[in-house]
mmCIF file of N, CA and C in Angstrom:
data_model
loop_
_atom_site.group_PDB
_atom_site.id
_atom_site.type_symbol
_atom_site.label_atom_id
_atom_site.label_comp_id
_atom_site.label_asym_id
_atom_site.label_seq_id
_atom_site.Cartn_x
_atom_site.Cartn_y
_atom_site.Cartn_z
ATOM 1 N N UNK A 1 114.403 104.496 87.746
ATOM 2 C CA UNK A 1 115.264 103.723 88.626
ATOM 3 C C UNK A 1 115.656 102.437 87.915
ATOM 4 N N UNK A 2 116.948 102.166 87.795
ATOM 5 C CA UNK A 2 117.368 100.961 87.087
ATOM 6 C C UNK A 2 116.968 99.669 87.802
ATOM 7 N N UNK A 3 116.627 99.761 89.072
ATOM 8 C CA UNK A 3 116.196 98.577 89.818
ATOM 9 C C UNK A 3 114.728 98.245 89.619
ATOM 10 N N UNK A 4 114.043 99.067 88.836
ATOM 11 C CA UNK A 4 112.616 98.835 88.610
ATOM 12 C C UNK A 4 111.779 99.494 89.689
ATOM 13 N N UNK A 5 110.541 99.085 89.746
ATOM 14 C CA UNK A 5 109.605 99.646 90.726
ATOM 15 C C UNK A 5 110.174 99.494 92.135
ATOM 16 N N UNK A 6 110.165 100.603 92.882
ATOM 17 C CA UNK A 6 110.768 100.634 94.212
ATOM 18 C C UNK A 6 109.884 101.440 95.153
ATOM 19 N N UNK A 7 109.755 100.966 96.373
ATOM 20 C CA UNK A 7 109.035 101.692 97.415
ATOM 21 C C UNK A 7 109.902 101.704 98.663
ATOM 22 N N UNK A 8 110.336 102.912 99.054
ATOM 23 C CA UNK A 8 111.175 103.101 100.241
ATOM 24 C C UNK A 8 112.415 102.205 100.217
ATOM 25 N N UNK A 9 113.009 102.091 99.029
ATOM 26 C CA UNK A 9 114.242 101.337 98.878
ATOM 27 C C UNK A 9 114.056 99.852 98.620
ATOM 28 N N UNK A 10 112.829 99.394 98.594
ATOM 29 C CA UNK A 10 112.555 97.970 98.387
ATOM 30 C C UNK A 10 112.004 97.779 96.978
ATOM 31 N N UNK A 11 112.699 96.961 96.199
ATOM 32 C CA UNK A 11 112.259 96.726 94.825
ATOM 33 C C UNK A 11 111.130 95.699 94.801
ATOM 34 N N UNK A 12 110.421 95.702 93.686
ATOM 35 C CA UNK A 12 109.339 94.738 93.517
ATOM 36 C C UNK A 12 109.871 93.314 93.589
ATOM 37 N N UNK A 13 111.041 93.054 92.997
ATOM 38 C CA UNK A 13 111.590 91.693 93.042
ATOM 39 C C UNK A 13 111.942 91.284 94.476
ATOM 40 N N UNK A 14 112.466 92.219 95.261
ATOM 41 C CA UNK A 14 112.763 91.924 96.674
ATOM 42 C C UNK A 14 111.481 91.622 97.434
ATOM 43 N N UNK A 15 110.451 92.409 97.192
ATOM 44 C CA UNK A 15 109.168 92.204 97.876
ATOM 45 C C UNK A 15 108.541 90.875 97.467
ATOM 46 N N UNK A 16 108.600 90.552 96.193
ATOM 47 C CA UNK A 16 108.053 89.263 95.726
ATOM 48 C C UNK A 16 108.766 88.105 96.403
ATOM 49 N N UNK A 17 110.096 88.174 96.474
ATOM 50 C CA UNK A 17 110.870 87.107 97.117
ATOM 51 C C UNK A 17 110.544 87.021 98.609
ATOM 52 N N UNK A 18 110.437 88.153 99.269
ATOM 53 C CA UNK A 18 110.125 88.192 100.692
ATOM 54 C C UNK A 18 108.767 87.548 100.977
ATOM 55 N N UNK A 19 107.792 87.853 100.149
ATOM 56 C CA UNK A 19 106.438 87.317 100.329
ATOM 57 C C UNK A 19 106.268 85.940 99.686
ATOM 58 N N UNK A 20 107.323 85.481 98.976
ATOM 59 C CA UNK A 20 107.258 84.222 98.246
ATOM 60 C C UNK A 20 106.027 84.197 97.337
ATOM 61 N N UNK A 21 105.870 85.304 96.623
ATOM 62 C CA UNK A 21 104.704 85.484 95.772
ATOM 63 C C UNK A 21 105.129 86.209 94.489
ATOM 64 N N UNK A 22 105.471 85.447 93.451
ATOM 65 C CA UNK A 22 105.995 86.060 92.227
ATOM 66 C C UNK A 22 104.992 86.903 91.448
ATOM 67 N N UNK A 23 103.732 86.832 91.815
ATOM 68 C CA UNK A 23 102.706 87.567 91.065
ATOM 69 C C UNK A 23 102.336 88.912 91.678
ATOM 70 N N UNK A 24 103.043 89.330 92.728
ATOM 71 C CA UNK A 24 102.740 90.635 93.295
ATOM 72 C C UNK A 24 102.998 91.719 92.253
ATOM 73 N N UNK A 25 102.195 92.760 92.300
ATOM 74 C CA UNK A 25 102.275 93.842 91.305
ATOM 75 C C UNK A 25 102.860 95.108 91.916
ATOM 76 N N UNK A 26 103.075 96.099 91.065
ATOM 77 C CA UNK A 26 103.540 97.390 91.563
ATOM 78 C C UNK A 26 102.506 98.007 92.497
ATOM 79 N N UNK A 27 101.241 97.715 92.265
ATOM 80 C CA UNK A 27 100.194 98.189 93.175
ATOM 81 C C UNK A 27 100.373 97.565 94.554
ATOM 82 N N UNK A 28 100.689 96.274 94.583
ATOM 83 C CA UNK A 28 100.949 95.606 95.867
ATOM 84 C C UNK A 28 102.151 96.247 96.565
ATOM 85 N N UNK A 29 103.185 96.539 95.787
ATOM 86 C CA UNK A 29 104.377 97.168 96.362
ATOM 87 C C UNK A 29 104.040 98.539 96.944
ATOM 88 N N UNK A 30 103.210 99.296 96.248
ATOM 89 C CA UNK A 30 102.810 100.617 96.757
ATOM 90 C C UNK A 30 102.080 100.500 98.091
ATOM 91 N N UNK A 31 101.434 99.363 98.318
ATOM 92 C CA UNK A 31 100.696 99.153 99.560
ATOM 93 C C UNK A 31 101.462 98.367 100.609
ATOM 94 N N UNK A 32 102.775 98.199 100.421
ATOM 95 C CA UNK A 32 103.578 97.438 101.379
ATOM 96 C C UNK A 32 103.409 98.007 102.788
ATOM 97 N N UNK A 33 103.265 97.121 103.745
ATOM 98 C CA UNK A 33 103.044 97.567 105.124
ATOM 99 C C UNK A 33 104.343 98.001 105.785
ATOM 100 N N UNK A 34 104.217 98.851 106.779
ATOM 101 C CA UNK A 34 105.387 99.266 107.558
ATOM 102 C C UNK A 34 106.054 98.057 108.204
ATOM 103 N N UNK A 35 105.250 97.082 108.631
ATOM 104 C CA UNK A 35 105.804 95.882 109.262
ATOM 105 C C UNK A 35 106.650 95.093 108.272
ATOM 106 N N UNK A 36 106.177 94.948 107.028
ATOM 107 C CA UNK A 36 106.961 94.240 106.016
ATOM 108 C C UNK A 36 108.235 95.003 105.679
ATOM 109 N N UNK A 37 108.140 96.314 105.558
ATOM 110 C CA UNK A 37 109.328 97.125 105.279
ATOM 111 C C UNK A 37 110.356 96.941 106.390
ATOM 112 N N UNK A 38 109.914 97.034 107.619
ATOM 113 C CA UNK A 38 110.814 96.877 108.759
ATOM 114 C C UNK A 38 111.463 95.492 108.760
ATOM 115 N N UNK A 39 110.680 94.471 108.480
ATOM 116 C CA UNK A 39 111.187 93.103 108.472
ATOM 117 C C UNK A 39 112.210 92.903 107.350
ATOM 118 N N UNK A 40 111.899 93.411 106.163
ATOM 119 C CA UNK A 40 112.835 93.315 105.036
ATOM 120 C C UNK A 40 114.116 94.059 105.369
ATOM 121 N N UNK A 41 114.008 95.275 105.847
ATOM 122 C CA UNK A 41 115.201 96.051 106.210
ATOM 123 C C UNK A 41 116.075 95.281 107.199
ATOM 124 N N UNK A 42 115.447 94.758 108.232
ATOM 125 C CA UNK A 42 116.209 94.070 109.277
ATOM 126 C C UNK A 42 116.842 92.786 108.749
ATOM 127 N N UNK A 43 116.037 91.937 108.119
ATOM 128 C CA UNK A 43 116.525 90.628 107.680
ATOM 129 C C UNK A 43 117.489 90.689 106.501
ATOM 130 N N UNK A 44 117.244 91.583 105.574
ATOM 131 C CA UNK A 44 118.018 91.556 104.337
ATOM 132 C C UNK A 44 119.139 92.579 104.284
ATOM 133 N N UNK A 45 119.132 93.553 105.194
ATOM 134 C CA UNK A 45 120.155 94.599 105.139
ATOM 135 C C UNK A 45 120.831 94.833 106.492
ATOM 136 N N UNK A 46 120.071 95.164 107.506
ATOM 137 C CA UNK A 46 120.638 95.502 108.820
ATOM 138 C C UNK A 46 121.427 94.330 109.408
ATOM 139 N N UNK A 47 120.786 93.163 109.528
ATOM 140 C CA UNK A 47 121.453 92.010 110.132
ATOM 141 C C UNK A 47 122.642 91.514 109.303
ATOM 142 N N UNK A 48 122.497 91.315 107.984
ATOM 143 C CA UNK A 48 123.651 90.833 107.212
ATOM 144 C C UNK A 48 124.844 91.794 107.226
ATOM 145 N N UNK A 49 124.587 93.074 107.459
ATOM 146 C CA UNK A 49 125.680 94.055 107.507
ATOM 147 C C UNK A 49 126.237 94.239 108.913
ATOM 148 N N UNK A 50 125.719 93.511 109.870
ATOM 149 C CA UNK A 50 126.233 93.621 111.234
ATOM 150 C C UNK A 50 126.025 94.994 111.834
ATOM 151 N N UNK A 51 124.981 95.684 111.395
ATOM 152 C CA UNK A 51 124.779 97.073 111.818
ATOM 153 C C UNK A 51 124.602 97.230 113.323
ATOM 154 N N UNK A 52 124.045 96.237 113.977
ATOM 155 C CA UNK A 52 123.852 96.335 115.430
ATOM 156 C C UNK A 52 125.177 96.425 116.180
ATOM 157 N N UNK A 53 126.235 95.926 115.570
ATOM 158 C CA UNK A 53 127.550 95.934 116.224
ATOM 159 C C UNK A 53 128.418 97.114 115.774
ATOM 160 N N UNK A 54 127.960 97.873 114.784
ATOM 161 C CA UNK A 54 128.742 99.016 114.305
ATOM 162 C C UNK A 54 128.484 100.244 115.175
ATOM 163 N N UNK A 55 129.437 101.139 115.204
ATOM 164 C CA UNK A 55 129.306 102.394 115.946
ATOM 165 C C UNK A 55 128.104 103.186 115.454
ATOM 166 N N UNK A 56 127.550 103.979 116.372
ATOM 167 C CA UNK A 56 126.432 104.858 116.016
ATOM 168 C C UNK A 56 126.866 105.791 114.897
ATOM 169 N N UNK A 57 126.056 105.904 113.899
ATOM 170 C CA UNK A 57 126.347 106.727 112.738
ATOM 171 C C UNK A 57 126.876 105.876 111.596
ATOM 172 N N UNK A 58 127.889 105.078 111.882
ATOM 173 C CA UNK A 58 128.385 104.161 110.856
ATOM 174 C C UNK A 58 127.318 103.124 110.537
ATOM 175 N N UNK A 59 126.571 102.716 111.560
ATOM 176 C CA UNK A 59 125.491 101.759 111.313
ATOM 177 C C UNK A 59 124.493 102.307 110.296
ATOM 178 N N UNK A 60 124.125 103.567 110.428
ATOM 179 C CA UNK A 60 123.191 104.194 109.488
ATOM 180 C C UNK A 60 123.789 104.275 108.090
ATOM 181 N N UNK A 61 125.028 104.709 107.981
ATOM 182 C CA UNK A 61 125.670 104.855 106.678
ATOM 183 C C UNK A 61 125.757 103.513 105.957
ATOM 184 N N UNK A 62 126.140 102.478 106.674
ATOM 185 C CA UNK A 62 126.262 101.142 106.090
ATOM 186 C C UNK A 62 124.890 100.610 105.696
ATOM 187 N N UNK A 63 123.928 100.715 106.580
ATOM 188 C CA UNK A 63 122.572 100.249 106.283
ATOM 189 C C UNK A 63 122.009 100.945 105.052
ATOM 190 N N UNK A 64 122.125 102.250 105.007
ATOM 191 C CA UNK A 64 121.591 103.021 103.893
ATOM 192 C C UNK A 64 122.205 102.577 102.564
ATOM 193 N N UNK A 65 123.520 102.414 102.536
ATOM 194 C CA UNK A 65 124.171 102.012 101.298
ATOM 195 C C UNK A 65 123.804 100.579 100.914
ATOM 196 N N UNK A 66 123.667 99.704 101.892
ATOM 197 C CA UNK A 66 123.278 98.316 101.600
ATOM 198 C C UNK A 66 121.907 98.262 100.938
ATOM 199 N N UNK A 67 120.971 99.062 101.439
ATOM 200 C CA UNK A 67 119.637 99.088 100.835
ATOM 201 C C UNK A 67 119.729 99.582 99.400
ATOM 202 N N UNK A 68 120.552 100.568 99.161
ATOM 203 C CA UNK A 68 120.629 101.180 97.838
ATOM 204 C C UNK A 68 121.483 100.382 96.853
ATOM 205 N N UNK A 69 122.561 99.777 97.312
ATOM 206 C CA UNK A 69 123.515 99.152 96.390
ATOM 207 C C UNK A 69 123.722 97.661 96.614
ATOM 208 N N UNK A 70 123.139 97.112 97.661
ATOM 209 C CA UNK A 70 123.292 95.686 97.939
ATOM 210 C C UNK A 70 124.281 95.419 99.058
ATOM 211 N N UNK A 71 124.033 94.334 99.762
ATOM 212 C CA UNK A 71 124.843 93.975 100.934
ATOM 213 C C UNK A 71 126.285 93.660 100.541
ATOM 214 N N UNK A 72 126.476 92.889 99.495
ATOM 215 C CA UNK A 72 127.845 92.503 99.119
ATOM 216 C C UNK A 72 128.686 93.715 98.719
ATOM 217 N N UNK A 73 128.137 94.564 97.886
ATOM 218 C CA UNK A 73 128.868 95.769 97.463
ATOM 219 C C UNK A 73 129.182 96.634 98.683
ATOM 220 N N UNK A 74 128.218 96.770 99.572
ATOM 221 C CA UNK A 74 128.409 97.543 100.792
ATOM 222 C C UNK A 74 129.532 96.938 101.636
ATOM 223 N N UNK A 75 129.504 95.629 101.782
ATOM 224 C CA UNK A 75 130.529 94.948 102.570
ATOM 225 C C UNK A 75 131.912 95.155 101.973
ATOM 226 N N UNK A 76 132.018 95.056 100.662
ATOM 227 C CA UNK A 76 133.312 95.228 100.008
ATOM 228 C C UNK A 76 133.879 96.625 100.242
ATOM 229 N N UNK A 77 133.026 97.632 100.167
ATOM 230 C CA UNK A 77 133.495 99.001 100.401
ATOM 231 C C UNK A 77 133.866 99.198 101.869
ATOM 232 N N UNK A 78 133.045 98.710 102.776
ATOM 233 C CA UNK A 78 133.356 98.829 104.202
ATOM 234 C C UNK A 78 134.683 98.139 104.513
ATOM 235 N N UNK A 79 134.888 96.951 103.976
ATOM 236 C CA UNK A 79 136.126 96.221 104.231
ATOM 237 C C UNK A 79 137.331 96.943 103.641
ATOM 238 N N UNK A 80 137.169 97.458 102.454
ATOM 239 C CA UNK A 80 138.267 98.212 101.818
ATOM 240 C C UNK A 80 138.672 99.402 102.698
ATOM 241 N N UNK A 81 137.686 100.162 103.134
ATOM 242 C CA UNK A 81 137.960 101.359 103.930
ATOM 243 C C UNK A 81 138.537 100.993 105.301
ATOM 244 N N UNK A 82 138.078 99.870 105.861
ATOM 245 C CA UNK A 82 138.560 99.439 107.178
ATOM 246 C C UNK A 82 139.919 98.746 107.095
ATOM 247 N N UNK A 83 140.377 98.453 105.880
ATOM 248 C CA UNK A 83 141.698 97.849 105.717
ATOM 249 C C UNK A 83 141.759 96.372 106.046
ATOM 250 N N UNK A 84 140.652 95.677 105.837
ATOM 251 C CA UNK A 84 140.630 94.228 106.069
ATOM 252 C C UNK A 84 140.429 93.518 104.736
ATOM 253 N N UNK A 85 140.710 92.215 104.685
ATOM 254 C CA UNK A 85 140.494 91.480 103.435
ATOM 255 C C UNK A 85 139.048 91.640 102.945
ATOM 256 N N UNK A 86 138.907 91.808 101.641
ATOM 257 C CA UNK A 86 137.590 92.048 101.054
ATOM 258 C C UNK A 86 136.994 90.739 100.542
ATOM 259 N N UNK A 87 136.122 90.155 101.367
ATOM 260 C CA UNK A 87 135.448 88.926 100.968
ATOM 261 C C UNK A 87 133.946 89.123 100.767
ATOM 262 N N UNK A 88 133.449 90.330 101.030
ATOM 263 C CA UNK A 88 132.036 90.626 100.803
ATOM 264 C C UNK A 88 131.109 90.180 101.912
ATOM 265 N N UNK A 89 131.669 89.751 103.034
ATOM 266 C CA UNK A 89 130.858 89.336 104.178
ATOM 267 C C UNK A 89 131.330 90.102 105.409
ATOM 268 N N UNK A 90 130.416 90.765 106.058
ATOM 269 C CA UNK A 90 130.771 91.549 107.242
ATOM 270 C C UNK A 90 130.693 90.652 108.470
ATOM 271 N N UNK A 91 131.851 90.399 109.051
ATOM 272 C CA UNK A 91 131.944 89.581 110.257
ATOM 273 C C UNK A 91 132.628 90.365 111.365
ATOM 274 N N UNK A 92 133.051 89.649 112.386
ATOM 275 C CA UNK A 92 133.613 90.298 113.572
ATOM 276 C C UNK A 92 134.887 91.091 113.265
ATOM 277 N N UNK A 93 135.713 90.597 112.349
ATOM 278 C CA UNK A 93 136.961 91.306 112.030
ATOM 279 C C UNK A 93 136.662 92.627 111.312
ATOM 280 N N UNK A 94 135.712 92.584 110.390
ATOM 281 C CA UNK A 94 135.327 93.810 109.690
ATOM 282 C C UNK A 94 134.733 94.804 110.663
ATOM 283 N N UNK A 95 133.830 94.352 111.519
ATOM 284 C CA UNK A 95 133.186 95.235 112.494
ATOM 285 C C UNK A 95 134.221 95.841 113.429
ATOM 286 N N UNK A 96 135.126 95.014 113.935
ATOM 287 C CA UNK A 96 136.152 95.510 114.853
ATOM 288 C C UNK A 96 137.042 96.559 114.179
ATOM 289 N N UNK A 97 137.471 96.275 112.971
ATOM 290 C CA UNK A 97 138.327 97.226 112.253
ATOM 291 C C UNK A 97 137.566 98.512 111.934
ATOM 292 N N UNK A 98 136.327 98.375 111.502
ATOM 293 C CA UNK A 98 135.521 99.556 111.163
ATOM 294 C C UNK A 98 135.285 100.423 112.394
ATOM 295 N N UNK A 99 134.988 99.793 113.506
ATOM 296 C CA UNK A 99 134.707 100.545 114.734
ATOM 297 C C UNK A 99 135.947 101.216 115.310
ATOM 298 N N UNK A 100 137.118 100.731 114.948
ATOM 299 C CA UNK A 100 138.341 101.311 115.514
ATOM 300 C C UNK A 100 139.074 102.227 114.524
ATOM 301 N N UNK A 101 138.511 102.439 113.346
ATOM 302 C CA UNK A 101 139.134 103.301 112.345
ATOM 303 C C UNK A 101 138.632 104.726 112.511
ATOM 304 N N UNK A 102 139.528 105.633 112.736
ATOM 305 C CA UNK A 102 139.170 107.042 112.918
ATOM 306 C C UNK A 102 138.548 107.606 111.641
ATOM 307 N N UNK A 103 137.487 108.392 111.808
ATOM 308 C CA UNK A 103 136.844 109.054 110.678
ATOM 309 C C UNK A 103 136.130 108.111 109.735
ATOM 310 N N UNK A 104 135.703 106.980 110.246
ATOM 311 C CA UNK A 104 135.148 105.933 109.396
ATOM 312 C C UNK A 104 133.892 106.363 108.639
ATOM 313 N N UNK A 105 133.025 107.138 109.249
ATOM 314 C CA UNK A 105 131.802 107.564 108.551
ATOM 315 C C UNK A 105 132.168 108.345 107.301
ATOM 316 N N UNK A 106 133.043 109.319 107.424
ATOM 317 C CA UNK A 106 133.454 110.100 106.258
ATOM 318 C C UNK A 106 134.152 109.234 105.224
ATOM 319 N N UNK A 107 135.054 108.381 105.660
ATOM 320 C CA UNK A 107 135.792 107.524 104.735
ATOM 321 C C UNK A 107 134.840 106.606 103.967
ATOM 322 N N UNK A 108 133.904 105.997 104.685
ATOM 323 C CA UNK A 108 132.941 105.098 104.045
ATOM 324 C C UNK A 108 132.059 105.860 103.060
ATOM 325 N N UNK A 109 131.540 106.998 103.489
ATOM 326 C CA UNK A 109 130.655 107.757 102.604
ATOM 327 C C UNK A 109 131.410 108.348 101.420
ATOM 328 N N UNK A 110 132.658 108.717 101.594
ATOM 329 C CA UNK A 110 133.462 109.181 100.459
ATOM 330 C C UNK A 110 133.579 108.072 99.410
ATOM 331 N N UNK A 111 133.784 106.847 99.857
ATOM 332 C CA UNK A 111 133.892 105.718 98.928
ATOM 333 C C UNK A 111 132.559 105.403 98.261
ATOM 334 N N UNK A 112 131.474 105.541 99.003
ATOM 335 C CA UNK A 112 130.169 105.293 98.367
ATOM 336 C C UNK A 112 129.905 106.350 97.298
ATOM 337 N N UNK A 113 130.308 107.575 97.572
ATOM 338 C CA UNK A 113 130.149 108.629 96.563
ATOM 339 C C UNK A 113 130.978 108.308 95.322
ATOM 340 N N UNK A 114 132.195 107.837 95.496
ATOM 341 C CA UNK A 114 133.028 107.444 94.352
ATOM 342 C C UNK A 114 132.347 106.331 93.552
ATOM 343 N N UNK A 115 131.756 105.385 94.268
ATOM 344 C CA UNK A 115 131.042 104.293 93.601
ATOM 345 C C UNK A 115 129.924 104.858 92.721
ATOM 346 N N UNK A 116 129.113 105.729 93.291
ATOM 347 C CA UNK A 116 128.002 106.302 92.527
ATOM 348 C C UNK A 116 128.508 107.080 91.311
ATOM 349 N N UNK A 117 129.534 107.889 91.503
ATOM 350 C CA UNK A 117 130.054 108.725 90.411
ATOM 351 C C UNK A 117 130.606 107.889 89.254
ATOM 352 N N UNK A 118 131.040 106.673 89.546
ATOM 353 C CA UNK A 118 131.588 105.801 88.507
ATOM 354 C C UNK A 118 130.510 105.061 87.705
ATOM 355 N N UNK A 119 129.282 105.096 88.170
ATOM 356 C CA UNK A 119 128.217 104.384 87.463
ATOM 357 C C UNK A 119 127.848 105.096 86.170
ATOM 358 N N UNK A 120 127.584 104.356 85.114
ATOM 359 C CA UNK A 120 127.231 104.991 83.833
ATOM 360 C C UNK A 120 125.915 105.772 83.879
ATOM 361 N N UNK A 121 125.081 105.501 84.845
ATOM 362 C CA UNK A 121 123.803 106.214 84.953
ATOM 363 C C UNK A 121 123.867 107.371 85.945
ATOM 364 N N UNK A 122 125.090 107.751 86.333
ATOM 365 C CA UNK A 122 125.248 108.845 87.289
ATOM 366 C C UNK A 122 124.602 110.132 86.789
ATOM 367 N N UNK A 123 124.694 110.406 85.515
ATOM 368 C CA UNK A 123 124.110 111.630 84.968
ATOM 369 C C UNK A 123 122.612 111.726 85.194
ATOM 370 N N UNK A 124 121.950 110.591 85.242
ATOM 371 C CA UNK A 124 120.501 110.570 85.435
ATOM 372 C C UNK A 124 120.121 110.609 86.911
ATOM 373 N N UNK A 125 120.797 109.830 87.726
ATOM 374 C CA UNK A 125 120.399 109.660 89.126
ATOM 375 C C UNK A 125 121.379 110.256 90.135
ATOM 376 N N UNK A 126 122.510 110.732 89.660
ATOM 377 C CA UNK A 126 123.600 111.145 90.534
ATOM 378 C C UNK A 126 123.286 112.214 91.545
ATOM 379 N N UNK A 127 122.558 113.242 91.133
ATOM 380 C CA UNK A 127 122.308 114.324 92.094
ATOM 381 C C UNK A 127 121.500 113.821 93.284
ATOM 382 N N UNK A 128 120.558 112.943 93.047
ATOM 383 C CA UNK A 128 119.784 112.364 94.148
ATOM 384 C C UNK A 128 120.647 111.505 95.047
ATOM 385 N N UNK A 129 121.525 110.707 94.430
ATOM 386 C CA UNK A 129 122.417 109.853 95.226
ATOM 387 C C UNK A 129 123.361 110.683 96.077
ATOM 388 N N UNK A 130 123.924 111.724 95.499
ATOM 389 C CA UNK A 130 124.878 112.551 96.251
ATOM 390 C C UNK A 130 124.158 113.329 97.352
ATOM 391 N N UNK A 131 122.964 113.820 97.075
ATOM 392 C CA UNK A 131 122.180 114.482 98.129
ATOM 393 C C UNK A 131 121.928 113.523 99.282
ATOM 394 N N UNK A 132 121.613 112.278 98.957
ATOM 395 C CA UNK A 132 121.354 111.290 100.006
ATOM 396 C C UNK A 132 122.628 111.008 100.803
ATOM 397 N N UNK A 133 123.749 110.874 100.128
ATOM 398 C CA UNK A 133 125.026 110.648 100.827
ATOM 399 C C UNK A 133 125.272 111.781 101.825
ATOM 400 N N UNK A 134 125.065 113.005 101.389
ATOM 401 C CA UNK A 134 125.332 114.149 102.272
ATOM 402 C C UNK A 134 124.323 114.239 103.417
ATOM 403 N N UNK A 135 123.079 113.868 103.157
ATOM 404 C CA UNK A 135 122.082 113.833 104.236
ATOM 405 C C UNK A 135 122.454 112.772 105.265
ATOM 406 N N UNK A 136 122.813 111.589 104.780
ATOM 407 C CA UNK A 136 123.228 110.514 105.690
ATOM 408 C C UNK A 136 124.479 110.928 106.451
ATOM 409 N N UNK A 137 125.413 111.583 105.770
ATOM 410 C CA UNK A 137 126.646 112.024 106.439
ATOM 411 C C UNK A 137 126.312 112.946 107.618
ATOM 412 N N UNK A 138 125.447 113.901 107.377
ATOM 413 C CA UNK A 138 125.074 114.861 108.427
ATOM 414 C C UNK A 138 124.411 114.153 109.614
ATOM 415 N N UNK A 139 123.455 113.295 109.327
ATOM 416 C CA UNK A 139 122.742 112.588 110.400
ATOM 417 C C UNK A 139 123.717 111.649 111.122
ATOM 418 N N UNK A 140 124.505 110.891 110.365
ATOM 419 C CA UNK A 140 125.406 109.892 110.963
ATOM 420 C C UNK A 140 126.454 110.533 111.855
ATOM 421 N N UNK A 141 127.005 111.657 111.413
ATOM 422 C CA UNK A 141 128.021 112.315 112.219
ATOM 423 C C UNK A 141 127.426 112.879 113.514
ATOM 424 N N UNK A 142 126.176 113.308 113.475
ATOM 425 C CA UNK A 142 125.513 113.769 114.703
ATOM 426 C C UNK A 142 125.205 112.599 115.636
ATOM 427 N N UNK A 143 124.937 111.429 115.065
ATOM 428 C CA UNK A 143 124.672 110.243 115.889
ATOM 429 C C UNK A 143 125.921 109.792 116.631
ATOM 430 N N UNK A 144 127.060 109.916 115.959
ATOM 431 C CA UNK A 144 128.312 109.444 116.540
ATOM 432 C C UNK A 144 128.955 110.429 117.490
ATOM 433 N N UNK A 145 128.349 111.596 117.663
ATOM 434 C CA UNK A 145 128.949 112.621 118.535
ATOM 435 C C UNK A 145 128.821 112.273 119.990
#
């Protein structure tokens, strides 16, 4: 993984910053608590992406991509697909446009797949990324039904 040691989508550097403890080890990361994972997910990905205000299914797709690729990159893709100015911050205009765009889950996930395919390390990690996109697509579309 190019992000280094990772546990359930959380890198060691993210965990160190969250705990304000630069000396945490990969062993510490392996023992991360469910409560810390939940808190990191909520504070660093779910809330900054406005997932609570997004339609069911789109919230999952956006959250998943933010954890994997970062909030700013996720915001830029969501804004591009929703047809709003791309400033990298998900606010009320982005949420409103995303929630009112037909087929948004597919459109967003299609763009995330394009992003992954363009990465130079796609040959190494691509099949896992694409499998995850398709799994999220299936779950998200069932949520939005």
